[in-house]
XYZ file of C-alpha atoms in Angstrom:
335
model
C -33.277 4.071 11.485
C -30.722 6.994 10.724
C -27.805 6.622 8.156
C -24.532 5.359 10.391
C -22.338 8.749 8.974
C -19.158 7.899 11.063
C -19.347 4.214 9.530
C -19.726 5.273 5.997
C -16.671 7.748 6.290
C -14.513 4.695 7.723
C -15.309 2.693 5.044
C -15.033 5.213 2.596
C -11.331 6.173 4.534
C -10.169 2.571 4.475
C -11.429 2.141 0.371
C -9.260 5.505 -0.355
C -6.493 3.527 1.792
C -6.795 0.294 0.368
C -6.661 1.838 -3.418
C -3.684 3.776 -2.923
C -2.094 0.671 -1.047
C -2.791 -0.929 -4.995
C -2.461 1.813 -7.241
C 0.730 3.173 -5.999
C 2.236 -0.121 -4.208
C 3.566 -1.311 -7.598
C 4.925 1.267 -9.050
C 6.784 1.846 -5.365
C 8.016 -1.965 -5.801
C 9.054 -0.816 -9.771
C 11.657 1.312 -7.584
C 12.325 -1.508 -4.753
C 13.176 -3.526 -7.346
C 15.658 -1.273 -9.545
C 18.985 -2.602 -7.655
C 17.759 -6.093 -9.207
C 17.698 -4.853 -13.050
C 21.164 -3.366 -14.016
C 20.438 -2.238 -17.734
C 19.409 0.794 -18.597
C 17.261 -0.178 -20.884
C 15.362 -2.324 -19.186
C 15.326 0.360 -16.469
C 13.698 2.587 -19.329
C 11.296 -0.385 -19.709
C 10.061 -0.429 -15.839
C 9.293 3.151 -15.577
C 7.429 3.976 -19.086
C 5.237 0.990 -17.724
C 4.038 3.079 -14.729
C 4.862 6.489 -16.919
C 0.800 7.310 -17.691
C -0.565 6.287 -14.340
C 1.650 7.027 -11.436
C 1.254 10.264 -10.883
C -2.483 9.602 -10.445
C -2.365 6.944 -7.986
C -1.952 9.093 -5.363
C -5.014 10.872 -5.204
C -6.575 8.363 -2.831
C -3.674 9.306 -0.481
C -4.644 12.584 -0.506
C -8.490 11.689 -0.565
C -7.825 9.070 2.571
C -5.649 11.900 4.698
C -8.351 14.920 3.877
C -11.182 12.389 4.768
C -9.698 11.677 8.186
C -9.064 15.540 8.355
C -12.808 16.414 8.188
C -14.369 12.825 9.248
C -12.117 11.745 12.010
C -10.218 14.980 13.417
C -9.305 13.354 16.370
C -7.867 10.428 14.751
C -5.771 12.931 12.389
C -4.437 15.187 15.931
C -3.421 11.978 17.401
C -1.631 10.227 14.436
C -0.086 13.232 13.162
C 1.334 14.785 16.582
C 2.554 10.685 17.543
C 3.807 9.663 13.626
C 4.707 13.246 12.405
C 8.738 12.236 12.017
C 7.622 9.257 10.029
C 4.971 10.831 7.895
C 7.357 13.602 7.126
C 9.688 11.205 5.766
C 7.321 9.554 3.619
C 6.364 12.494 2.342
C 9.925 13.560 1.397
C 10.370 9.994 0.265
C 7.377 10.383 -2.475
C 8.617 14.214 -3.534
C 11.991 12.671 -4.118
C 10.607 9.900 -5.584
C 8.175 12.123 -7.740
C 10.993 14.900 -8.891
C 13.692 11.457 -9.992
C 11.294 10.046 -11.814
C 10.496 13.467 -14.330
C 14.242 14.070 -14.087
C 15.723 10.991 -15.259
C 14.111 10.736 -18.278
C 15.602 14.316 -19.095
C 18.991 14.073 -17.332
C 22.039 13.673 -19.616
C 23.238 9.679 -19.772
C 25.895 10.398 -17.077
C 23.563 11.887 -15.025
C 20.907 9.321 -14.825
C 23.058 7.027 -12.649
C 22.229 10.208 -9.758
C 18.632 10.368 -10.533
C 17.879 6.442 -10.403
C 19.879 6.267 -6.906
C 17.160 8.919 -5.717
C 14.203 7.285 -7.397
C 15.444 3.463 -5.472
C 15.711 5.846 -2.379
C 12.485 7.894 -2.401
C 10.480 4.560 -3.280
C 11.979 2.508 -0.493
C 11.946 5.944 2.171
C 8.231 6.245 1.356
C 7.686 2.402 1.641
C 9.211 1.421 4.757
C 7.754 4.642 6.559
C 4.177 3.535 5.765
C 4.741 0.155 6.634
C 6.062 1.633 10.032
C 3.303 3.547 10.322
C 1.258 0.847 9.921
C 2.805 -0.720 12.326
C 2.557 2.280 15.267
C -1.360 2.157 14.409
C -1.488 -1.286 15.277
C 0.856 -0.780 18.540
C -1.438 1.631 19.655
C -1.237 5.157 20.930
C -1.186 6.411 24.621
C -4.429 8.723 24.988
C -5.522 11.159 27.585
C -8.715 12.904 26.921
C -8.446 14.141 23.454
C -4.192 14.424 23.141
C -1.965 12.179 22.560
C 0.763 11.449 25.647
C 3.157 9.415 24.624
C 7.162 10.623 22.978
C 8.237 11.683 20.057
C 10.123 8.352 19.322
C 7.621 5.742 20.382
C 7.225 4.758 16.585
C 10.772 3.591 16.930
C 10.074 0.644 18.063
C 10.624 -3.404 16.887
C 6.962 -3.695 15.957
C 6.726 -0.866 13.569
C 10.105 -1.296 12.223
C 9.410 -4.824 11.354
C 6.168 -4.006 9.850
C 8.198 -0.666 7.803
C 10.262 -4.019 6.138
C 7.265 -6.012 5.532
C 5.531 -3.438 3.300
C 8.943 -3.167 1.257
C 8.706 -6.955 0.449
C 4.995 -6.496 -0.179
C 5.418 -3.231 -2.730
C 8.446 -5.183 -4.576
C 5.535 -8.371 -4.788
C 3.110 -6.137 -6.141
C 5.533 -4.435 -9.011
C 7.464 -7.655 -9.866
C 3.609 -9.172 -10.605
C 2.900 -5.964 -12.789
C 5.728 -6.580 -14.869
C 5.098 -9.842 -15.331
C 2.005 -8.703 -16.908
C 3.315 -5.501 -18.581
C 6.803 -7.000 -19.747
C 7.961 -9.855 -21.748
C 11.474 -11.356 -23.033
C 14.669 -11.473 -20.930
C 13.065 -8.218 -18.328
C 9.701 -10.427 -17.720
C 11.950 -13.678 -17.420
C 14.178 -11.787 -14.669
C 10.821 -11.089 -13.083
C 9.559 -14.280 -12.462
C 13.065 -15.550 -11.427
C 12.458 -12.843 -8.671
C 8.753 -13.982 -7.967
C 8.753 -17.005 -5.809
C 11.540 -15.898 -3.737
C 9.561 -12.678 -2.705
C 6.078 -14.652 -2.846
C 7.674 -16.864 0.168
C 9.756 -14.500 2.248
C 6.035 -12.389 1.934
C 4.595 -15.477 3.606
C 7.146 -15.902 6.070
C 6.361 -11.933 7.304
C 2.708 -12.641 7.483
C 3.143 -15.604 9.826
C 5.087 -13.925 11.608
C 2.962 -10.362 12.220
C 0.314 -13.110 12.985
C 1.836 -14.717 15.674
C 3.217 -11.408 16.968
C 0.210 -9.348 17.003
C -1.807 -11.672 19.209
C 1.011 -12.715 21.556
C 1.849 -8.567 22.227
C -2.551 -7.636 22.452
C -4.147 -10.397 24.178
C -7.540 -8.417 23.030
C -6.680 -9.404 19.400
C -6.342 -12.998 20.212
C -9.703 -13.167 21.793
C -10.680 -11.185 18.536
C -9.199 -14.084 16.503
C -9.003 -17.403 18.356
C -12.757 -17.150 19.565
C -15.531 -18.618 18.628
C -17.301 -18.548 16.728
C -15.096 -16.097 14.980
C -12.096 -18.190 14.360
C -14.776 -20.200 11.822
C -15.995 -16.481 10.767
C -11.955 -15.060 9.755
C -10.581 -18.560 8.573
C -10.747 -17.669 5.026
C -8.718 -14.863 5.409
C -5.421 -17.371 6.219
C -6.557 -19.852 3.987
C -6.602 -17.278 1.403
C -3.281 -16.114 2.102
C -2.030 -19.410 1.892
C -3.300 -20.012 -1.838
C -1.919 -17.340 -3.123
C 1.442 -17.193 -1.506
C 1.182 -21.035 -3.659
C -0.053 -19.476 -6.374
C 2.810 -17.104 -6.608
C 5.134 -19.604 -6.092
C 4.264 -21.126 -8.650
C 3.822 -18.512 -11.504
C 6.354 -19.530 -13.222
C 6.227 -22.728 -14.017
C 2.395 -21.972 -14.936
C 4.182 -18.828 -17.527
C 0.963 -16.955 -16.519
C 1.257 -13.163 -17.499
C -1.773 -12.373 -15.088
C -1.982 -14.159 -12.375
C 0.606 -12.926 -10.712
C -0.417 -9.588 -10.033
C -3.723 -10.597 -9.833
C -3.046 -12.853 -7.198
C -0.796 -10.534 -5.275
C -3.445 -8.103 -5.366
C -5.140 -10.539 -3.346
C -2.436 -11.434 -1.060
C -1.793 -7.760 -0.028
C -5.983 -7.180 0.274
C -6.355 -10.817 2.803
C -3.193 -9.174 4.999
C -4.431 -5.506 5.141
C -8.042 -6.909 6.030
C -6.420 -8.870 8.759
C -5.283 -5.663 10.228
C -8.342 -4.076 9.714
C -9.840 -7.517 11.612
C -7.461 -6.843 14.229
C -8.387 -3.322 15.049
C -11.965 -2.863 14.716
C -13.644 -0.795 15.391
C -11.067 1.543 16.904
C -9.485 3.917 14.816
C -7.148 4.921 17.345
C -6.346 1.681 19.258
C -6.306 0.410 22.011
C -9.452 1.895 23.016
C -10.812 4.885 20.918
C -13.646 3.520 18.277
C -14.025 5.689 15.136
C -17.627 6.638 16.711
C -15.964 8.645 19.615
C -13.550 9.966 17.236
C -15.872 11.252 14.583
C -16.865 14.677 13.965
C -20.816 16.030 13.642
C -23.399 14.313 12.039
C -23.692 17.874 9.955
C -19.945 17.810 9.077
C -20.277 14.431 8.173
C -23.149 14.637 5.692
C -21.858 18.242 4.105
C -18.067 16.071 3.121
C -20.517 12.978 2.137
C -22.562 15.035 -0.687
C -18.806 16.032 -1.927
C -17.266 12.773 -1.512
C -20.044 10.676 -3.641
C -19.690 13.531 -6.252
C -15.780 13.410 -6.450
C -15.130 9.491 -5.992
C -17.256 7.926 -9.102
C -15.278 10.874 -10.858
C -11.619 9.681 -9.181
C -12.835 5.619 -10.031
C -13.497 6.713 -13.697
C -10.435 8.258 -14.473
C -8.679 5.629 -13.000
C -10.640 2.924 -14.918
C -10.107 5.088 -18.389
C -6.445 5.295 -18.093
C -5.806 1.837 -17.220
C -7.880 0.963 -20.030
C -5.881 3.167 -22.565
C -2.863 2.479 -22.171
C -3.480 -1.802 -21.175
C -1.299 -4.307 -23.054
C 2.249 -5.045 -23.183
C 5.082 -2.719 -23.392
C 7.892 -2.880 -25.101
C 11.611 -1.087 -25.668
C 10.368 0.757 -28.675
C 7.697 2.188 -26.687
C 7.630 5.142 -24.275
C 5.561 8.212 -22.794
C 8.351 10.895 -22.309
C-alpha cells in the first residue's frame, strides 16, 4: 500500500493554515481591539506583548500559500484568479499592518496617533478579507475544466461578507484571551470586561454560519444531519458550546489562562467544522484535493523539504514563546 502524497500535503496545508489562524489571530485581535483601550500606555503595553513573536507568525502563511503552490496548483489558479481582489487586500492590510507597527514605536508622540489609526486599519483589512475568503471557499467556485468561470466580484457576496465579520470577532476573542494571560492591573481588568461580551456574540456567529451553511448546500446537511455521522461530529458543537461558557465565565473564575486557552479551542472546533463541511474537496462544490493535486514525483521532492523545514519552523516557534513567557508589564518593552 503506497503513501497517500496528495493527503499528506492537505493535512500538512490545513496544519500551516490552522497555525497561522493561532499564531497571528491574536496579535490581529491586539489591533481589533485598539479602539477599546484609549491610553497610550496601555497601547504600549498590547503591542510589546506581541513585540518578539509577531513577525514570525506568519511564516505558516507563507508555508500554507507555497504548499498549495507546488501541492495543489490547481487549487492555487482557481482561488487566486476568483479571490485575487480580496487576497490583495489582505495582503496590503498585513504590509500596513507590518510597517505601523515598526513605525509607531519610533514616530514622534504627535505622530503616533497616525501610525495606530493604520495599525487598527491594516489588522481589521487583513482580518475581515480572510474571513471573506473563507467564506468564498465555502460558497464554492464555478469550474470548467481546469479554469475558473465565474466574475470578478462573486466574493462580494452576503455569505463571505458575513463570514469576513465573523473572523474579526473571532481575532479580537483570541487577543483579548492573550492579554488576559500576558497583562494584569486596570489593562487585564478592561480585558475581561470585554471577554464575555465577545465570547457570546462569537457564539451567536457560529449558530448562525451553522444554520446557514446547510440551509444554502443541501450536500453539507446530508454531511452533517446523517447518520451515523451526526453521532460521529456531535462533539464538535458540544465543544463549542463549553467553551463559549467557559469564556463567559472567565471572569468571575479570575483565570489568567483559560481564556486563551479555551478560545484556542473555540476557534480550532469552528475551523474543523468547516473543514467537516468541505471534505474532501479543496475546491468545492465538486473538485477533491486528489483531482487537484500535482505528481506523485512533485509531491514527494516538496515532502523531503517540507519535513526538513517544519520541525525547524515548530522549534523556533516553541523557543520564542518559551523565552519571552510570563507577564508583561509597563516597565517592560522590546523596542
Amino acid at each position: 500500500m503506497g503513501i497517500d502524497l496528495p493527503l499528506i500535503w492537505f493535512l500538512i496545508i490545513i496544519f500551516s493554515i490552522m497555525m497561522y489562524i493561532v499564531m497571528d489571530g491574536f496579535d490581529l485581535g491586539i489591533g481589533i481591539l485598539y479602539p477599546a483601550v484609549k491610553g497610550q500606555a496601555d497601547r504600549d503595553l498590547m503591542m510589546n506583548s506581541v513585540a518578539p513573536v509577531w513577525d514570525g507568525n506568519e511564516t505558516w502563511l507563507v508555508l500554507g500559500g507555497a504548499g498549495l503552490f507546488g501541492a495543489f496548483p490547481l487549487a492555487y489558479a482557481v482561488i487566486l484568479d476568483a479571490l485575487a481582489i480580496p487576497l490583495t487586500i489582505m495582503l496590503l492590510g498585513l504590509i500596513f499592518r507590518g510597517v505601523a507597527f515598526e513605525f509607531r514605536f519610533k514616530a514622534a508622540p504627535k505622530h503616533q496617533h497616525f501610525w495606530d489609526k493604520a495599525f487598527i486599519g491594516g489588522s481589521m483589512l487583513a482580518t475581515f478579507m480572510q474571513g471573506l475568503v473563507v467564506g468564498a471557499v465555502i460558497e464554492g467556485f464555478p469550474v470548467e475544466g481546469r479554469v475558473y468561470v465565474g466574475h470578478d466580484f462573486d466574493w462580494l457576496a452576503p455569505f463571505p461578507l458575513f463570514c469576513g465579520f465573523g473572523l474579526v470577532v473571532a481575532y479580537a476573542l483570541l487577543g483579548c484571551g492573550w492579554l488576559v494571560m500576558k497583562t494584569e492591573g486596570h489593562l487585564q481588568q478592561r480585558m475581561y470586561r470585554v471577554l464575555r461580551p465577545l465570547a457570546l456574540l462569537m457564539l451567536a456567529i457560529i449558530i448562525i454560519i451553522s444554520i446557514w451553511t446547510p440551509l444554502a448546500h443541501p450536500t453539507i446537511a446530508e454531511r452533517w444531519f446523517s447518520l451515523p455521522n451526526l453521532f460521529f461530529f456531535m462533539p464538535v458543537p458540544l465543544l463549542i458550546l463549553w467553551a463559549s461558557w467557559q469564556l463567559s465565565n472567565a471572569n468571575f473564575n479570575s483565570s489568567h489562562y483559560t481564556p486563551f486557552l479555551t478560545a484556542l479551542l473555540l476557534i480550532f472546533m469552528g475551523f474543523s467544522g468547516l473543514g467537516i463541511s468541505i471534505w474532501p474537496n479543496i475546491i468545492p462544490p465538486f473538485i477533491s484535493y486528489e483531482e487537484a493535486a500535482s505528481p506523485p514525483q512533485s509531491l514527494g521532492f516538496m515532502l523531503v523539504g517540507a519535513l526538513f523545514i517544519i520541525p525547524i519552523i515548530l522549534t523556533y516557534t516553541f523557543w520564542s514563546y518559551y523565552v519571552f513567557r510570563g507577564k508583561i508589564n509597563h516597565e517592560q518593552g522590546y523596542h
